[in-house]
Amino acid sequence: MKSFDHPYFGHLEVPPVDETEVIWDGTATLGSSEVEIRLWADPDCGLDTGELDTFATHLTHLPALDTAARAAIREDLRQDRYFIDHHADELDDAEVIKRLIREANGEPVGVDAFTAAMRPVRIGLWHPTGEAEARVVMDYTIDAAASDELLAVKVARDGTAVSVDWES
């Protein structure tokens, strides 16, 4: 088994099997949310110091990554507000939705207010696997206790958001 020591992640071992798997996990605080972090690695790629350093930089500057992800969510919801409307209809008993509806004062829940209310729950760091441009995936939910539906923001190596996908 190949192993590697990194200043941020510590001792890492490349997965010995044919499947990509988690080789490090941790948590971070982002605003009022505790976010799970998982570093995934592909056994065929080995470990690259530059890639790991980039992940460490993103985690060290998590508020900047969150800002970029929320900007992408905001733009996506402006293009198609079905995610908002679906949650307003389906989760009308959830406190966050009640508050958003009350604050909308008879109007549809606003994109900015909904985006601000979303909470990050998980960050996946994908060490050379899959898409070359999307190495970090940040998962956001409006209410983790009431819904398993989330918006996954894929972020390129340079910190720019490349897509927002509705997942569950």
C-alpha positions as protocol buffer text, in pm:
chain_id: "A"
residue {
  index: 1
  type: MET
  ca { x: 0 y: 0 z: 0 }
}
residue {
  index: 2
  type: LYS
  ca { x: 131 y: 344 z: -94 }
}
residue {
  index: 3
  type: SER
  ca { x: 136 y: 606 z: 178 }
}
residue {
  index: 4
  type: PHE
  ca { x: 203 y: 977 z: 194 }
}
residue {
  index: 5
  type: ASP
  ca { x: 245 y: 1240 z: 464 }
}
residue {
  index: 6
  type: HIS
  ca { x: 94 y: 1585 z: 414 }
}
residue {
  index: 7
  type: PRO
  ca { x: 122 y: 1887 z: 648 }
}
residue {
  index: 8
  type: TYR
  ca { x: -256 y: 1950 z: 652 }
}
residue {
  index: 9
  type: PHE
  ca { x: -405 y: 1601 z: 612 }
}
residue {
  index: 10
  type: GLY
  ca { x: -140 y: 1402 z: 798 }
}
residue {
  index: 11
  type: HIS
  ca { x: -65 y: 1042 z: 706 }
}
residue {
  index: 12
  type: LEU
  ca { x: -263 y: 926 z: 402 }
}
residue {
  index: 13
  type: GLU
  ca { x: -276 y: 588 z: 235 }
}
residue {
  index: 14
  type: VAL
  ca { x: -376 y: 531 z: -125 }
}
residue {
  index: 15
  type: PRO
  ca { x: -669 y: 289 z: -144 }
}
residue {
  index: 16
  type: PRO
  ca { x: -549 y: -66 z: -211 }
}
residue {
  index: 17
  type: VAL
  ca { x: -858 y: -171 z: -407 }
}
residue {
  index: 18
  type: ASP
  ca { x: -999 y: -89 z: -747 }
}
residue {
  index: 19
  type: GLU
  ca { x: -1249 y: 164 z: -618 }
}
residue {
  index: 20
  type: THR
  ca { x: -1223 y: 527 z: -519 }
}
residue {
  index: 21
  type: GLU
  ca { x: -1264 y: 561 z: -143 }
}
residue {
  index: 22
  type: VAL
  ca { x: -1234 y: 805 z: 145 }
}
residue {
  index: 23
  type: ILE
  ca { x: -876 y: 833 z: 271 }
}
residue {
  index: 24
  type: TRP
  ca { x: -930 y: 1122 z: 515 }
}
residue {
  index: 25
  type: ASP
  ca { x: -1228 y: 1276 z: 687 }
}
residue {
  index: 26
  type: GLY
  ca { x: -1278 y: 1565 z: 919 }
}
residue {
  index: 27
  type: THR
  ca { x: -1507 y: 1855 z: 1001 }
}
residue {
  index: 28
  type: ALA
  ca { x: -1494 y: 2232 z: 974 }
}
residue {
  index: 29
  type: THR
  ca { x: -1707 y: 2514 z: 1105 }
}
residue {
  index: 30
  type: LEU
  ca { x: -1854 y: 2739 z: 840 }
}
residue {
  index: 31
  type: GLY
  ca { x: -2070 y: 3015 z: 984 }
}
residue {
  index: 32
  type: SER
  ca { x: -2303 y: 2840 z: 1227 }
}
residue {
  index: 33
  type: SER
  ca { x: -2275 y: 2504 z: 1050 }
}
residue {
  index: 34
  type: GLU
  ca { x: -2045 y: 2211 z: 1113 }
}
residue {
  index: 35
  type: VAL
  ca { x: -1952 y: 2062 z: 779 }
}
residue {
  index: 36
  type: GLU
  ca { x: -1832 y: 1706 z: 715 }
}
residue {
  index: 37
  type: ILE
  ca { x: -1526 y: 1685 z: 491 }
}
residue {
  index: 38
  type: ARG
  ca { x: -1416 y: 1375 z: 300 }
}
residue {
  index: 39
  type: LEU
  ca { x: -1106 y: 1334 z: 87 }
}
residue {
  index: 40
  type: TRP
  ca { x: -1159 y: 1074 z: -184 }
}
residue {
  index: 41
  type: ALA
  ca { x: -873 y: 913 z: -376 }
}
residue {
  index: 42
  type: ASP
  ca { x: -842 y: 692 z: -680 }
}
residue {
  index: 43
  type: PRO
  ca { x: -603 y: 397 z: -631 }
}
residue {
  index: 44
  type: ASP
  ca { x: -477 y: 431 z: -989 }
}
residue {
  index: 45
  type: CYS
  ca { x: -363 y: 793 z: -953 }
}
residue {
  index: 46
  type: GLY
  ca { x: -140 y: 798 z: -647 }
}
residue {
  index: 47
  type: LEU
  ca { x: -130 y: 1117 z: -442 }
}
residue {
  index: 48
  type: ASP
  ca { x: -20 y: 1454 z: -574 }
}
residue {
  index: 49
  type: THR
  ca { x: 126 y: 1711 z: -334 }
}
residue {
  index: 50
  type: GLY
  ca { x: 3 y: 2004 z: -544 }
}
residue {
  index: 51
  type: GLU
  ca { x: -353 y: 1875 z: -545 }
}
residue {
  index: 52
  type: LEU
  ca { x: -348 y: 1813 z: -170 }
}
residue {
  index: 53
  type: ASP
  ca { x: -200 y: 2161 z: -112 }
}
residue {
  index: 54
  type: THR
  ca { x: -483 y: 2312 z: -317 }
}
residue {
  index: 55
  type: PHE
  ca { x: -742 y: 2127 z: -107 }
}
residue {
  index: 56
  type: ALA
  ca { x: -571 y: 2246 z: 212 }
}
residue {
  index: 57
  type: THR
  ca { x: -578 y: 2605 z: 85 }
}
residue {
  index: 58
  type: HIS
  ca { x: -950 y: 2577 z: 5 }
}
residue {
  index: 59
  type: LEU
  ca { x: -1020 y: 2440 z: 354 }
}
residue {
  index: 60
  type: THR
  ca { x: -808 y: 2711 z: 515 }
}
residue {
  index: 61
  type: HIS
  ca { x: -1007 y: 2974 z: 325 }
}
residue {
  index: 62
  type: LEU
  ca { x: -1346 y: 2805 z: 349 }
}
residue {
  index: 63
  type: PRO
  ca { x: -1549 y: 3130 z: 375 }
}
residue {
  index: 64
  type: ALA
  ca { x: -1421 y: 3236 z: 29 }
}
residue {
  index: 65
  type: LEU
  ca { x: -1519 y: 2898 z: -115 }
}
residue {
  index: 66
  type: ASP
  ca { x: -1862 y: 2930 z: 48 }
}
residue {
  index: 67
  type: THR
  ca { x: -1906 y: 3277 z: -105 }
}
residue {
  index: 68
  type: ALA
  ca { x: -1830 y: 3144 z: -454 }
}
residue {
  index: 69
  type: ALA
  ca { x: -2063 y: 2845 z: -404 }
}
residue {
  index: 70
  type: ARG
  ca { x: -2349 y: 3064 z: -279 }
}
residue {
  index: 71
  type: ALA
  ca { x: -2307 y: 3301 z: -575 }
}
residue {
  index: 72
  type: ALA
  ca { x: -2344 y: 3001 z: -807 }
}
residue {
  index: 73
  type: ILE
  ca { x: -2651 y: 2879 z: -614 }
}
residue {
  index: 74
  type: ARG
  ca { x: -2806 y: 3226 z: -630 }
}
residue {
  index: 75
  type: GLU
  ca { x: -2752 y: 3246 z: -1007 }
}
residue {
  index: 76
  type: ASP
  ca { x: -2888 y: 2894 z: -1058 }
}
residue {
  index: 77
  type: LEU
  ca { x: -3201 y: 2970 z: -854 }
}
residue {
  index: 78
  type: ARG
  ca { x: -3256 y: 3295 z: -1045 }
}
residue {
  index: 79
  type: GLN
  ca { x: -3259 y: 3091 z: -1367 }
}
residue {
  index: 80
  type: ASP
  ca { x: -3494 y: 2826 z: -1225 }
}
residue {
  index: 81
  type: ARG
  ca { x: -3666 y: 2871 z: -888 }
}
residue {
  index: 82
  type: TYR
  ca { x: -3833 y: 2528 z: -885 }
}
residue {
  index: 83
  type: PHE
  ca { x: -3601 y: 2412 z: -600 }
}
residue {
  index: 84
  type: ILE
  ca { x: -3731 y: 2703 z: -387 }
}
residue {
  index: 85
  type: ASP
  ca { x: -4095 y: 2653 z: -479 }
}
residue {
  index: 86
  type: HIS
  ca { x: -4073 y: 2277 z: -423 }
}
residue {
  index: 87
  type: HIS
  ca { x: -3930 y: 2325 z: -74 }
}
residue {
  index: 88
  type: ALA
  ca { x: -4178 y: 2600 z: 14 }
}
residue {
  index: 89
  type: ASP
  ca { x: -4463 y: 2362 z: -80 }
}
residue {
  index: 90
  type: GLU
  ca { x: -4322 y: 2037 z: 60 }
}
residue {
  index: 91
  type: LEU
  ca { x: -4156 y: 2163 z: 379 }
}
residue {
  index: 92
  type: ASP
  ca { x: -4411 y: 2419 z: 493 }
}
residue {
  index: 93
  type: ASP
  ca { x: -4386 y: 2278 z: 851 }
}
residue {
  index: 94
  type: ALA
  ca { x: -4009 y: 2334 z: 870 }
}
residue {
  index: 95
  type: GLU
  ca { x: -3915 y: 2637 z: 1081 }
}
residue {
  index: 96
  type: VAL
  ca { x: -3676 y: 2779 z: 819 }
}
residue {
  index: 97
  type: ILE
  ca { x: -3948 y: 2764 z: 551 }
}
residue {
  index: 98
  type: LYS
  ca { x: -4205 y: 2918 z: 785 }
}
residue {
  index: 99
  type: ARG
  ca { x: -3964 y: 3204 z: 853 }
}
residue {
  index: 100
  type: LEU
  ca { x: -3885 y: 3256 z: 483 }
}
residue {
  index: 101
  type: ILE
  ca { x: -4255 y: 3260 z: 392 }
}
residue {
  index: 102
  type: ARG
  ca { x: -4335 y: 3500 z: 677 }
}
residue {
  index: 103
  type: GLU
  ca { x: -4049 y: 3733 z: 575 }
}
residue {
  index: 104
  type: ALA
  ca { x: -4166 y: 3722 z: 210 }
}
residue {
  index: 105
  type: ASN
  ca { x: -4487 y: 3891 z: 333 }
}
residue {
  index: 106
  type: GLY
  ca { x: -4722 y: 3738 z: 77 }
}
residue {
  index: 107
  type: GLU
  ca { x: -4470 y: 3735 z: -208 }
}
residue {
  index: 108
  type: PRO
  ca { x: -4281 y: 3426 z: -330 }
}
residue {
  index: 109
  type: VAL
  ca { x: -3977 y: 3339 z: -117 }
}
residue {
  index: 110
  type: GLY
  ca { x: -3687 y: 3540 z: -256 }
}
residue {
  index: 111
  type: VAL
  ca { x: -3379 y: 3386 z: -412 }
}
residue {
  index: 112
  type: ASP
  ca { x: -3140 y: 3585 z: -192 }
}
residue {
  index: 113
  type: ALA
  ca { x: -3322 y: 3495 z: 129 }
}
residue {
  index: 114
  type: PHE
  ca { x: -3344 y: 3127 z: 35 }
}
residue {
  index: 115
  type: THR
  ca { x: -2976 y: 3113 z: -62 }
}
residue {
  index: 116
  type: ALA
  ca { x: -2875 y: 3279 z: 265 }
}
residue {
  index: 117
  type: ALA
  ca { x: -3083 y: 3025 z: 460 }
}
residue {
  index: 118
  type: MET
  ca { x: -2918 y: 2723 z: 298 }
}
residue {
  index: 119
  type: ARG
  ca { x: -2660 y: 2543 z: 513 }
}
residue {
  index: 120
  type: PRO
  ca { x: -2349 y: 2358 z: 398 }
}
residue {
  index: 121
  type: VAL
  ca { x: -2349 y: 1998 z: 518 }
}
residue {
  index: 122
  type: ARG
  ca { x: -2068 y: 1820 z: 336 }
}
residue {
  index: 123
  type: ILE
  ca { x: -1758 y: 1888 z: 130 }
}
residue {
  index: 124
  type: GLY
  ca { x: -1612 y: 1622 z: -96 }
}
residue {
  index: 125
  type: LEU
  ca { x: -1251 y: 1662 z: -208 }
}
residue {
  index: 126
  type: TRP
  ca { x: -1193 y: 1447 z: -515 }
}
residue {
  index: 127
  type: HIS
  ca { x: -826 y: 1368 z: -572 }
}
residue {
  index: 128
  type: PRO
  ca { x: -788 y: 1301 z: -944 }
}
residue {
  index: 129
  type: THR
  ca { x: -1113 y: 1121 z: -1007 }
}
residue {
  index: 130
  type: GLY
  ca { x: -1378 y: 1200 z: -1263 }
}
residue {
  index: 131
  type: GLU
  ca { x: -1412 y: 1548 z: -1403 }
}
residue {
  index: 132
  type: ALA
  ca { x: -1085 y: 1734 z: -1450 }
}
residue {
  index: 133
  type: GLU
  ca { x: -1245 y: 2068 z: -1366 }
}
residue {
  index: 134
  type: ALA
  ca { x: -1452 y: 1975 z: -1060 }
}
residue {
  index: 135
  type: ARG
  ca { x: -1236 y: 1872 z: -767 }
}
residue {
  index: 136
  type: VAL
  ca { x: -1443 y: 2003 z: -475 }
}
residue {
  index: 137
  type: VAL
  ca { x: -1814 y: 1937 z: -426 }
}
residue {
  index: 138
  type: MET
  ca { x: -2000 y: 2139 z: -162 }
}
residue {
  index: 139
  type: ASP
  ca { x: -2344 y: 2013 z: -58 }
}
residue {
  index: 140
  type: TYR
  ca { x: -2604 y: 2263 z: 70 }
}
residue {
  index: 141
  type: THR
  ca { x: -2948 y: 2197 z: 216 }
}
residue {
  index: 142
  type: ILE
  ca { x: -3232 y: 2415 z: 337 }
}
residue {
  index: 143
  type: ASP
  ca { x: -3314 y: 2177 z: 626 }
}
residue {
  index: 144
  type: ALA
  ca { x: -3117 y: 1855 z: 673 }
}
residue {
  index: 145
  type: ALA
  ca { x: -3363 y: 1722 z: 932 }
}
residue {
  index: 146
  type: ALA
  ca { x: -3665 y: 1761 z: 702 }
}
residue {
  index: 147
  type: SER
  ca { x: -3524 y: 1683 z: 357 }
}
residue {
  index: 148
  type: ASP
  ca { x: -3248 y: 1481 z: 193 }
}
residue {
  index: 149
  type: GLU
  ca { x: -3254 y: 1707 z: -112 }
}
residue {
  index: 150
  type: LEU
  ca { x: -2959 y: 1936 z: -164 }
}
residue {
  index: 151
  type: LEU
  ca { x: -2777 y: 2151 z: -411 }
}
residue {
  index: 152
  type: ALA
  ca { x: -2429 y: 2021 z: -492 }
}
residue {
  index: 153
  type: VAL
  ca { x: -2191 y: 2290 z: -611 }
}
residue {
  index: 154
  type: LYS
  ca { x: -1894 y: 2160 z: -807 }
}
residue {
  index: 155
  type: VAL
  ca { x: -1589 y: 2382 z: -774 }
}
residue {
  index: 156
  type: ALA
  ca { x: -1283 y: 2381 z: -999 }
}
residue {
  index: 157
  type: ARG
  ca { x: -926 y: 2373 z: -875 }
}
residue {
  index: 158
  type: ASP
  ca { x: -905 y: 2754 z: -896 }
}
residue {
  index: 159
  type: GLY
  ca { x: -1210 y: 2799 z: -670 }
}
residue {
  index: 160
  type: THR
  ca { x: -1466 y: 2890 z: -936 }
}
residue {
  index: 161
  type: ALA
  ca { x: -1802 y: 2713 z: -935 }
}
residue {
  index: 162
  type: VAL
  ca { x: -1859 y: 2511 z: -1250 }
}
residue {
  index: 163
  type: SER
  ca { x: -2205 y: 2364 z: -1184 }
}
residue {
  index: 164
  type: VAL
  ca { x: -2495 y: 2341 z: -942 }
}
residue {
  index: 165
  type: ASP
  ca { x: -2687 y: 2015 z: -935 }
}
residue {
  index: 166
  type: TRP
  ca { x: -3003 y: 1915 z: -746 }
}
residue {
  index: 167
  type: GLU
  ca { x: -2935 y: 1584 z: -571 }
}
residue {
  index: 168
  type: SER
  ca { x: -3085 y: 1369 z: -302 }
}
